[in-house]
mmCIF file of C-alpha atoms in Angstrom:
data_model
loop_
_atom_site.group_PDB
_atom_site.id
_atom_site.type_symbol
_atom_site.label_atom_id
_atom_site.label_comp_id
_atom_site.label_asym_id
_atom_site.label_seq_id
_atom_site.Cartn_x
_atom_site.Cartn_y
_atom_site.Cartn_z
ATOM 1 C CA MET A 1 1.373 -57.736 27.481
ATOM 2 C CA SER A 2 1.401 -58.252 31.223
ATOM 3 C CA ARG A 3 -0.388 -56.227 33.819
ATOM 4 C CA ASP A 4 2.971 -55.202 35.329
ATOM 5 C CA ILE A 5 3.776 -52.751 32.516
ATOM 6 C CA ALA A 6 0.819 -50.653 33.503
ATOM 7 C CA SER A 7 2.521 -49.711 36.749
ATOM 8 C CA VAL A 8 4.253 -46.843 34.908
ATOM 9 C CA ASP A 9 3.485 -43.740 36.932
ATOM 10 C CA ARG A 10 0.669 -41.708 35.371
ATOM 11 C CA ARG A 11 -0.361 -39.746 38.452
ATOM 12 C CA THR A 12 0.434 -36.382 36.911
ATOM 13 C CA PHE A 13 -2.300 -36.832 34.334
ATOM 14 C CA LEU A 14 -4.953 -37.092 36.980
ATOM 15 C CA LYS A 15 -4.063 -33.899 38.827
ATOM 16 C CA ALA A 16 -6.406 -32.156 36.433
ATOM 17 C CA ALA A 17 -8.821 -34.914 35.467
ATOM 18 C CA GLY A 18 -9.015 -37.224 38.457
ATOM 19 C CA ALA A 19 -12.103 -35.784 40.053
ATOM 20 C CA THR A 20 -14.379 -36.466 37.129
ATOM 21 C CA GLY A 21 -13.993 -40.223 36.653
ATOM 22 C CA VAL A 22 -14.359 -42.022 33.367
ATOM 23 C CA ILE A 23 -18.133 -42.025 33.556
ATOM 24 C CA GLY A 24 -18.066 -38.297 34.227
ATOM 25 C CA LEU A 25 -16.019 -37.788 31.087
ATOM 26 C CA ALA A 26 -18.788 -39.456 29.142
ATOM 27 C CA GLY A 27 -21.206 -36.899 30.532
ATOM 28 C CA CYS A 28 -19.292 -34.160 28.750
ATOM 29 C CA ILE A 29 -20.579 -35.439 25.426
ATOM 30 C CA GLY A 30 -24.168 -36.156 26.270
ATOM 31 C CA GLU A 31 -25.291 -33.290 24.045
ATOM 32 C CA GLU A 32 -24.230 -32.185 20.611
ATOM 33 C CA PRO A 33 -21.392 -29.634 20.581
ATOM 34 C CA GLU A 34 -22.659 -26.079 20.385
ATOM 35 C CA ASN A 35 -20.246 -25.337 17.549
ATOM 36 C CA GLY A 36 -22.046 -27.744 15.260
ATOM 37 C CA GLU A 37 -19.160 -30.180 14.981
ATOM 38 C CA GLY A 38 -21.166 -33.211 15.979
ATOM 39 C CA GLY A 39 -22.767 -34.357 12.756
ATOM 40 C CA ASN A 40 -19.924 -34.718 10.246
ATOM 41 C CA GLY A 41 -22.192 -34.396 7.271
ATOM 42 C CA GLY A 42 -25.170 -36.092 8.862
ATOM 43 C CA ASN A 43 -28.583 -34.539 9.333
ATOM 44 C CA GLU A 44 -31.555 -35.203 11.513
ATOM 45 C CA SER A 45 -33.680 -36.334 8.555
ATOM 46 C CA GLU A 46 -31.517 -39.406 7.930
ATOM 47 C CA GLU A 47 -33.348 -42.608 8.691
ATOM 48 C CA PRO A 48 -31.973 -46.149 8.611
ATOM 49 C CA GLY A 49 -33.150 -48.549 5.951
ATOM 50 C CA GLU A 50 -35.175 -51.672 6.594
ATOM 51 C CA GLY A 51 -33.513 -53.617 9.377
ATOM 52 C CA GLY A 52 -31.023 -50.826 9.997
ATOM 53 C CA GLN A 53 -30.162 -48.949 13.159
ATOM 54 C CA ASN A 54 -29.124 -45.440 14.143
ATOM 55 C CA VAL A 55 -25.500 -45.824 15.246
ATOM 56 C CA VAL A 56 -23.618 -43.328 17.415
ATOM 57 C CA TRP A 57 -19.914 -43.141 16.553
ATOM 58 C CA ASP A 58 -17.581 -41.007 18.666
ATOM 59 C CA ALA A 59 -14.516 -39.689 16.854
ATOM 60 C CA GLY A 60 -12.173 -36.935 18.066
ATOM 61 C CA GLY A 61 -11.396 -33.285 17.449
ATOM 62 C CA THR A 62 -12.049 -31.899 13.970
ATOM 63 C CA GLY A 63 -8.376 -30.985 13.492
ATOM 64 C CA GLY A 64 -7.089 -34.519 13.981
ATOM 65 C CA THR A 65 -7.347 -37.765 12.009
ATOM 66 C CA TYR A 66 -10.179 -39.501 13.901
ATOM 67 C CA TYR A 67 -12.879 -37.107 12.741
ATOM 68 C CA PRO A 68 -12.325 -37.082 8.964
ATOM 69 C CA LEU A 69 -11.628 -40.826 8.971
ATOM 70 C CA SER A 70 -14.866 -41.405 10.867
ATOM 71 C CA GLY A 71 -16.641 -39.370 8.208
ATOM 72 C CA GLU A 72 -15.299 -41.763 5.575
ATOM 73 C CA PHE A 73 -16.432 -44.736 7.668
ATOM 74 C CA LYS A 74 -19.878 -43.130 7.852
ATOM 75 C CA THR A 75 -20.095 -42.947 4.068
ATOM 76 C CA ILE A 76 -18.896 -46.529 3.613
ATOM 77 C CA VAL A 77 -21.255 -47.984 6.221
ATOM 78 C CA GLU A 78 -24.253 -46.062 4.930
ATOM 79 C CA ASP A 79 -23.466 -47.049 1.319
ATOM 80 C CA ASN A 80 -23.140 -50.738 2.165
ATOM 81 C CA THR A 81 -25.581 -51.374 5.025
ATOM 82 C CA PRO A 82 -29.031 -50.144 6.068
ATOM 83 C CA HIS A 83 -27.498 -48.428 9.119
ATOM 84 C CA VAL A 84 -27.038 -44.671 9.666
ATOM 85 C CA LEU A 85 -23.999 -43.328 11.536
ATOM 86 C CA GLN A 86 -24.014 -40.196 13.657
ATOM 87 C CA VAL A 87 -20.373 -39.118 13.991
ATOM 88 C CA ARG A 88 -19.647 -36.915 17.007
ATOM 89 C CA SER A 89 -16.680 -34.669 17.657
ATOM 90 C CA THR A 90 -15.179 -35.410 21.096
ATOM 91 C CA GLY A 91 -12.038 -35.053 23.173
ATOM 92 C CA ALA A 92 -10.930 -38.453 21.789
ATOM 93 C CA SER A 93 -9.613 -41.578 23.510
ATOM 94 C CA VAL A 94 -10.249 -41.261 27.250
ATOM 95 C CA GLU A 95 -13.502 -39.377 26.770
ATOM 96 C CA ASN A 96 -14.580 -41.939 24.194
ATOM 97 C CA VAL A 97 -13.948 -44.770 26.645
ATOM 98 C CA GLY A 98 -16.347 -42.986 28.972
ATOM 99 C CA SER A 99 -19.062 -42.813 26.331
ATOM 100 C CA LEU A 100 -18.674 -46.534 25.626
ATOM 101 C CA ALA A 101 -18.653 -47.373 29.329
ATOM 102 C CA ASN A 102 -21.936 -45.484 29.706
ATOM 103 C CA GLU A 103 -23.227 -46.985 26.458
ATOM 104 C CA ASP A 104 -23.879 -43.469 25.173
ATOM 105 C CA ALA A 105 -22.017 -44.411 21.978
ATOM 106 C CA ASP A 106 -22.005 -47.621 19.978
ATOM 107 C CA PHE A 107 -18.528 -47.296 18.464
ATOM 108 C CA ALA A 108 -15.555 -45.024 19.070
ATOM 109 C CA LEU A 109 -11.989 -44.509 17.958
ATOM 110 C CA ILE A 110 -9.421 -44.811 20.746
ATOM 111 C CA GLN A 111 -5.741 -45.600 21.216
ATOM 112 C CA ASN A 112 -4.624 -49.146 21.968
ATOM 113 C CA ASP A 113 -2.812 -48.113 25.154
ATOM 114 C CA ILE A 114 -5.871 -46.329 26.538
ATOM 115 C CA ALA A 115 -8.002 -49.350 25.639
ATOM 116 C CA TYR A 116 -5.675 -51.609 27.616
ATOM 117 C CA PHE A 117 -5.688 -49.319 30.644
ATOM 118 C CA ALA A 118 -9.477 -49.100 30.638
ATOM 119 C CA ALA A 119 -10.213 -52.789 30.104
ATOM 120 C CA ASN A 120 -7.754 -53.856 32.798
ATOM 121 C CA GLY A 121 -8.525 -51.147 35.359
ATOM 122 C CA THR A 122 -4.933 -50.052 35.641
ATOM 123 C CA GLY A 123 -2.302 -47.648 34.354
ATOM 124 C CA LEU A 124 -4.296 -44.484 34.957
ATOM 125 C CA GLU A 125 -5.871 -43.513 38.253
ATOM 126 C CA GLU A 126 -8.996 -42.856 36.190
ATOM 127 C CA PHE A 127 -9.303 -46.587 35.653
ATOM 128 C CA GLU A 128 -7.327 -47.930 38.630
ATOM 129 C CA GLY A 129 -9.305 -50.709 40.272
ATOM 130 C CA SER A 130 -12.368 -49.937 38.138
ATOM 131 C CA PRO A 131 -12.027 -51.751 34.814
ATOM 132 C CA VAL A 132 -14.430 -50.855 32.044
ATOM 133 C CA GLU A 133 -15.756 -54.377 31.802
ATOM 134 C CA ASN A 134 -18.046 -53.809 28.825
ATOM 135 C CA LEU A 135 -15.268 -52.438 26.574
ATOM 136 C CA LEU A 136 -14.502 -54.586 23.528
ATOM 137 C CA GLY A 137 -12.360 -54.216 20.434
ATOM 138 C CA VAL A 138 -13.369 -54.201 16.786
ATOM 139 C CA ALA A 139 -10.139 -53.640 14.846
ATOM 140 C CA THR A 140 -6.848 -51.766 14.843
ATOM 141 C CA LEU A 141 -6.275 -49.243 12.089
ATOM 142 C CA TYR A 142 -2.977 -47.358 11.762
ATOM 143 C CA PRO A 143 -0.034 -45.933 13.713
ATOM 144 C CA GLU A 144 -0.815 -42.751 15.624
ATOM 145 C CA THR A 145 2.347 -40.748 15.386
ATOM 146 C CA ILE A 146 3.483 -38.468 18.194
ATOM 147 C CA HIS A 147 4.130 -35.027 16.687
ATOM 148 C CA ILE A 148 5.985 -32.684 19.040
ATOM 149 C CA ILE A 149 5.649 -29.326 17.312
ATOM 150 C CA THR A 150 7.795 -26.458 18.523
ATOM 151 C CA ARG A 151 7.956 -22.759 17.886
ATOM 152 C CA PRO A 152 11.266 -22.015 16.124
ATOM 153 C CA GLY A 153 12.155 -19.228 18.556
ATOM 154 C CA ALA A 154 11.613 -21.484 21.577
ATOM 155 C CA ASN A 155 15.031 -23.142 21.143
ATOM 156 C CA ILE A 156 13.709 -26.616 21.965
ATOM 157 C CA GLY A 157 16.029 -29.274 20.623
ATOM 158 C CA SER A 158 15.229 -32.084 23.050
ATOM 159 C CA LEU A 159 12.588 -33.167 25.515
ATOM 160 C CA GLN A 160 14.717 -31.845 28.355
ATOM 161 C CA ASP A 161 14.612 -28.365 26.784
ATOM 162 C CA MET A 162 10.904 -28.220 27.603
ATOM 163 C CA GLU A 163 11.718 -27.477 31.211
ATOM 164 C CA GLY A 164 10.262 -24.045 31.896
ATOM 165 C CA ALA A 165 8.399 -23.982 28.568
ATOM 166 C CA THR A 166 4.696 -23.532 27.924
ATOM 167 C CA VAL A 167 3.501 -26.819 26.457
ATOM 168 C CA ASN A 168 0.082 -27.782 25.110
ATOM 169 C CA THR A 169 -0.304 -31.478 25.943
ATOM 170 C CA GLY A 170 -3.663 -31.900 24.205
ATOM 171 C CA ASP A 171 -7.291 -31.889 25.273
ATOM 172 C CA LEU A 172 -7.867 -32.639 28.942
ATOM 173 C CA GLY A 173 -8.632 -36.334 29.201
ATOM 174 C CA SER A 174 -7.489 -37.182 25.690
ATOM 175 C CA GLY A 175 -5.065 -39.897 24.678
ATOM 176 C CA THR A 176 -2.798 -37.126 23.444
ATOM 177 C CA GLN A 177 -2.496 -35.692 26.943
ATOM 178 C CA VAL A 178 -1.806 -39.120 28.403
ATOM 179 C CA ASN A 179 0.964 -39.792 25.883
ATOM 180 C CA ALA A 180 2.479 -36.325 26.264
ATOM 181 C CA LEU A 181 2.811 -36.696 30.008
ATOM 182 C CA GLN A 182 4.193 -40.219 29.614
ATOM 183 C CA ILE A 183 6.846 -38.956 27.203
ATOM 184 C CA LEU A 184 7.818 -35.933 29.277
ATOM 185 C CA GLU A 185 8.011 -38.114 32.375
ATOM 186 C CA SER A 186 10.369 -40.475 30.542
ATOM 187 C CA ALA A 187 12.694 -37.490 30.061
ATOM 188 C CA GLY A 188 12.661 -36.730 33.786
ATOM 189 C CA LEU A 189 10.162 -33.851 33.641
ATOM 190 C CA SER A 190 7.337 -33.674 36.141
ATOM 191 C CA GLN A 191 4.210 -31.605 35.612
ATOM 192 C CA ASP A 192 5.764 -28.937 37.829
ATOM 193 C CA ASP A 193 8.629 -28.454 35.379
ATOM 194 C CA PHE A 194 6.592 -26.807 32.615
ATOM 195 C CA GLU A 195 3.418 -24.768 32.172
ATOM 196 C CA GLU A 196 0.707 -27.032 30.802
ATOM 197 C CA GLN A 197 -2.004 -25.890 28.393
ATOM 198 C CA ASN A 198 -4.902 -28.126 27.340
ATOM 199 C CA THR A 199 -6.785 -27.678 24.070
ATOM 200 C CA GLY A 200 -7.515 -29.653 20.911
ATOM 201 C CA PHE A 201 -5.318 -29.846 17.842
ATOM 202 C CA SER A 202 -6.750 -26.833 16.028
ATOM 203 C CA GLN A 203 -6.541 -24.529 19.039
ATOM 204 C CA ALA A 204 -2.982 -25.658 19.730
ATOM 205 C CA ALA A 205 -2.067 -24.714 16.170
ATOM 206 C CA ASP A 206 -3.507 -21.245 16.727
ATOM 207 C CA GLN A 207 -1.508 -20.912 19.949
ATOM 208 C CA LEU A 208 1.704 -21.778 18.143
ATOM 209 C CA SER A 209 0.904 -19.346 15.354
ATOM 210 C CA ASP A 210 0.274 -16.590 17.894
ATOM 211 C CA ASN A 211 3.451 -17.446 19.886
ATOM 212 C CA ASP A 212 1.318 -18.163 22.956
ATOM 213 C CA ILE A 213 2.981 -21.536 23.584
ATOM 214 C CA ASP A 214 6.408 -23.014 22.965
ATOM 215 C CA ALA A 215 5.416 -26.549 22.000
ATOM 216 C CA ALA A 216 2.409 -28.742 21.370
ATOM 217 C CA PHE A 217 1.839 -32.482 21.276
ATOM 218 C CA VAL A 218 -0.359 -33.780 18.481
ATOM 219 C CA VAL A 219 -1.087 -37.495 18.184
ATOM 220 C CA GLY A 220 -2.475 -38.718 14.896
ATOM 221 C CA GLY A 221 -1.691 -40.490 11.682
ATOM 222 C CA TRP A 222 0.354 -38.235 9.485
ATOM 223 C CA PRO A 223 -0.490 -35.997 7.807
ATOM 224 C CA VAL A 224 -2.616 -34.381 10.531
ATOM 225 C CA GLY A 225 -4.857 -31.704 9.042
ATOM 226 C CA ALA A 226 -4.239 -29.094 11.730
ATOM 227 C CA VAL A 227 -0.480 -29.508 11.354
ATOM 228 C CA GLU A 228 -0.686 -29.295 7.554
ATOM 229 C CA GLU A 229 -2.675 -26.084 7.787
ATOM 230 C CA LEU A 230 -0.361 -24.568 10.368
ATOM 231 C CA ALA A 231 2.724 -25.383 8.314
ATOM 232 C CA THR A 232 1.348 -23.470 5.324
ATOM 233 C CA THR A 233 0.990 -20.254 7.300
ATOM 234 C CA THR A 234 3.607 -20.469 10.051
ATOM 235 C CA ASP A 235 7.181 -21.684 10.345
ATOM 236 C CA ILE A 236 7.188 -24.774 12.555
ATOM 237 C CA GLN A 237 9.635 -27.357 13.735
ATOM 238 C CA ILE A 238 8.863 -30.951 14.678
ATOM 239 C CA LEU A 239 11.110 -32.261 17.395
ATOM 240 C CA ASN A 240 13.417 -35.010 16.172
ATOM 241 C CA LEU A 241 13.856 -37.346 19.116
ATOM 242 C CA ALA A 242 17.398 -38.541 19.679
ATOM 243 C CA GLN A 243 17.872 -42.296 19.966
ATOM 244 C CA GLU A 244 18.469 -41.969 23.704
ATOM 245 C CA ASP A 245 15.179 -40.115 24.186
ATOM 246 C CA ARG A 246 13.262 -42.551 21.988
ATOM 247 C CA GLN A 247 14.669 -45.478 23.935
ATOM 248 C CA ALA A 248 13.642 -43.861 27.212
ATOM 249 C CA VAL A 249 10.084 -43.568 25.896
ATOM 250 C CA LEU A 250 10.094 -47.166 24.649
ATOM 251 C CA ASP A 251 11.400 -48.363 28.019
ATOM 252 C CA SER A 252 8.670 -46.453 29.865
ATOM 253 C CA ALA A 253 5.779 -48.339 28.264
ATOM 254 C CA GLU A 254 5.673 -51.246 25.834
ATOM 255 C CA TRP A 255 2.809 -49.899 23.716
ATOM 256 C CA PHE A 256 5.058 -47.213 22.253
ATOM 257 C CA ALA A 257 6.949 -48.008 19.058
ATOM 258 C CA GLU A 258 9.526 -46.179 16.995
ATOM 259 C CA ASP A 259 8.118 -44.187 14.106
ATOM 260 C CA THR A 260 9.213 -41.683 11.478
ATOM 261 C CA ILE A 261 7.471 -38.718 9.877
ATOM 262 C CA PRO A 262 8.830 -38.688 6.312
ATOM 263 C CA SER A 263 10.421 -35.552 4.930
ATOM 264 C CA GLY A 264 7.987 -33.488 2.920
ATOM 265 C CA THR A 265 4.945 -34.607 4.910
ATOM 266 C CA TYR A 266 4.546 -31.011 6.071
ATOM 267 C CA GLN A 267 5.644 -27.829 4.386
ATOM 268 C CA GLY A 268 9.073 -26.757 5.626
ATOM 269 C CA ILE A 269 9.917 -30.162 7.120
ATOM 270 C CA ASP A 270 12.640 -31.259 4.715
ATOM 271 C CA GLU A 271 14.177 -34.119 6.692
ATOM 272 C CA ASP A 272 12.765 -37.280 8.241
ATOM 273 C CA VAL A 273 11.668 -36.782 11.854
ATOM 274 C CA ASP A 274 12.318 -39.649 14.279
ATOM 275 C CA THR A 275 9.615 -40.043 16.901
ATOM 276 C CA VAL A 276 7.342 -42.693 18.480
ATOM 277 C CA SER A 277 3.745 -43.834 18.004
ATOM 278 C CA VAL A 278 0.819 -45.781 19.422
ATOM 279 C CA GLN A 279 -2.006 -47.483 17.479
ATOM 280 C CA ALA A 280 -5.492 -46.248 16.584
ATOM 281 C CA MET A 281 -8.357 -48.723 16.917
ATOM 282 C CA ILE A 282 -12.134 -49.053 16.727
ATOM 283 C CA ALA A 283 -13.802 -50.029 19.988
ATOM 284 C CA THR A 284 -17.354 -50.855 20.985
ATOM 285 C CA HIS A 285 -19.141 -52.314 24.023
ATOM 286 C CA GLU A 286 -20.803 -55.608 24.819
ATOM 287 C CA GLY A 287 -24.302 -54.120 24.604
ATOM 288 C CA VAL A 288 -24.035 -53.611 20.841
ATOM 289 C CA ASP A 289 -25.702 -56.354 18.793
ATOM 290 C CA GLU A 290 -23.364 -58.928 17.301
ATOM 291 C CA SER A 291 -25.021 -58.532 13.904
ATOM 292 C CA LEU A 292 -24.535 -54.743 13.938
ATOM 293 C CA VAL A 293 -20.840 -55.029 14.797
ATOM 294 C CA GLN A 294 -20.346 -57.638 12.096
ATOM 295 C CA ASP A 295 -22.188 -55.440 9.560
ATOM 296 C CA VAL A 296 -20.063 -52.391 10.381
ATOM 297 C CA THR A 297 -16.795 -54.336 10.466
ATOM 298 C CA SER A 298 -17.563 -56.034 7.176
ATOM 299 C CA ALA A 299 -18.578 -52.789 5.471
ATOM 300 C CA ILE A 300 -15.359 -51.043 6.481
ATOM 301 C CA PHE A 301 -12.857 -53.800 5.785
ATOM 302 C CA ASP A 302 -14.515 -55.048 2.602
ATOM 303 C CA ASN A 303 -14.386 -51.518 1.200
ATOM 304 C CA THR A 304 -11.024 -50.122 2.267
ATOM 305 C CA ASP A 305 -10.425 -49.149 -1.358
ATOM 306 C CA SER A 306 -12.965 -46.374 -0.752
ATOM 307 C CA LEU A 307 -10.807 -44.782 1.945
ATOM 308 C CA ASN A 308 -8.596 -41.753 1.437
ATOM 309 C CA THR A 309 -7.429 -41.191 5.019
ATOM 310 C CA LYS A 310 -4.689 -43.641 6.121
ATOM 311 C CA ALA A 311 -5.643 -45.925 3.246
ATOM 312 C CA ASP A 312 -2.148 -47.449 3.050
ATOM 313 C CA PHE A 313 -2.438 -48.782 6.598
ATOM 314 C CA ILE A 314 -6.045 -49.917 7.052
ATOM 315 C CA SER A 315 -6.550 -53.529 5.996
ATOM 316 C CA ALA A 316 -8.283 -56.669 7.176
ATOM 317 C CA ASP A 317 -4.869 -58.355 7.048
ATOM 318 C CA SER A 318 -3.478 -56.080 9.780
ATOM 319 C CA ALA A 319 -6.684 -55.304 11.689
ATOM 320 C CA LEU A 320 -5.798 -57.563 14.623
ATOM 321 C CA ASP A 321 -2.202 -56.358 14.949
ATOM 322 C CA GLY A 322 -1.754 -54.551 18.237
ATOM 323 C CA MET A 323 -5.249 -55.449 19.473
ATOM 324 C CA SER A 324 -4.896 -54.913 23.216
ATOM 325 C CA ILE A 325 -8.367 -55.972 24.435
ATOM 326 C CA ASP A 326 -10.875 -58.740 23.754
ATOM 327 C CA LEU A 327 -12.751 -58.628 20.452
ATOM 328 C CA HIS A 328 -16.500 -58.167 20.228
ATOM 329 C CA PRO A 329 -18.121 -61.410 18.978
ATOM 330 C CA GLY A 330 -19.380 -59.581 15.878
ATOM 331 C CA ALA A 331 -15.876 -58.513 14.930
ATOM 332 C CA GLN A 332 -14.576 -61.981 15.815
ATOM 333 C CA ALA A 333 -17.122 -63.517 13.434
ATOM 334 C CA TYR A 334 -16.010 -61.275 10.581
ATOM 335 C CA PHE A 335 -12.296 -61.949 11.040
ATOM 336 C CA ASP A 336 -12.944 -65.681 11.442
ATOM 337 C CA GLU A 337 -14.554 -65.561 8.004
ATOM 338 C CA GLN A 338 -11.393 -63.921 6.702
ATOM 339 C CA GLY A 339 -9.278 -66.743 8.089
ATOM 340 C CA GLY A 340 -7.911 -64.885 11.144
ATOM 341 C CA SER A 341 -8.508 -65.389 14.851
ATOM 342 C CA GLY A 342 -8.793 -62.464 17.191
ATOM 343 C CA ASN A 343 -8.216 -64.733 20.160
ATOM 344 C CA GLU A 344 -4.636 -65.211 19.010
ATOM 345 C CA THR A 345 -3.839 -61.506 19.037
ATOM 346 C CA GLY A 346 -6.406 -59.895 21.300
ATOM 347 C CA GLY A 347 -7.464 -60.260 24.896
ATOM 348 C CA ASN A 348 -7.010 -58.147 27.973
ATOM 349 C CA GLU A 349 -3.879 -59.985 29.008
ATOM 350 C CA SER A 350 -2.328 -60.544 25.602
ATOM 351 C CA ASP A 351 1.465 -60.649 25.836
ATOM 352 C CA ASN A 352 2.019 -60.019 22.137
ATOM 353 C CA ALA A 353 -0.247 -57.030 21.575
ATOM 354 C CA SER A 354 2.406 -54.384 21.986
ATOM 355 C CA ASP A 355 5.082 -56.290 20.074
ATOM 356 C CA GLU A 356 2.801 -56.558 17.044
ATOM 357 C CA ASN A 357 1.905 -52.910 17.436
ATOM 358 C CA GLY A 358 5.564 -52.018 17.508
ATOM 359 C CA THR A 359 6.311 -53.921 14.323
ATOM 360 C CA ASP A 360 3.571 -52.166 12.405
ATOM 361 C CA ASN A 361 4.158 -48.723 13.823
ATOM 362 C CA ALA A 362 7.833 -48.788 12.949
ATOM 363 C CA SER A 363 6.856 -48.683 9.303
ATOM 364 C CA GLY A 364 5.317 -45.248 9.891
#
């Protein structure tokens, strides 16, 4: 991937978020959420075993895929190492980059496109000219599918039909919001062409159920819990992107790939839905001990048979596919033991990162 692809215009995203800066975003998660979503089954009495460490792991909103998957990682790591994980609910990718930049978290789940922007100081005004130099990769995980959920009465049959609509583009500062604005921009819509709402997955589902919005973007590996729950109580539609619209998205940024939500994934969705996706990944920072990163990486990828969430996608064999930034030495050591080399697929200026991501994501 070359630095030139990051010149895609993202200025609309920063109209709302630009004043805070990536480090400011990290400040939003300095304390546990008041709603009690920060522990994911943990408790203050947990103590690491001999030689273990307390590890802070930033996930995403509770209605998405990052949070429950992180809970499974917590169980695996704690069952196979002396370390204890504290999983925190956050606004996801961009906010999580901030927590890693500030070294307020040890690990976080983010999208591969956001990782590239941050590490290279480009693509988003948030990062423009200010690369997050301590950001490092651990592994890629699974395709994060773009769900564009519409209210049946909204008469939205294409991206262009969102002109004049009320659209929830995801949490302010999240990877979902970034992707939503990228996709709408590819269809010729500026931020002035629709009314933007910003909440997490679960709140967006409530808004759709209450007819308060016309459409919502949800980015996550299918099935997304909030979408599953919504579909059981409310009639929904998921926008099937025409080939022309998908191609426009693919042409706008190379980290997008074609994807399909299979029929039957959600109640009432009886046909395959053509859409696009990015890639979920685990990231860390250079201040985390090499031995800790190797322990965590080994625990996860040696025990993928213990996973329920996205289990068909998460594997040591594919964990370097779509890696868009340099690997942490601890992760590099683990994958070297497995016979792979992160230097062949990773790196801030890797030309093949998005192509590999596209190949994997196309499988859904």
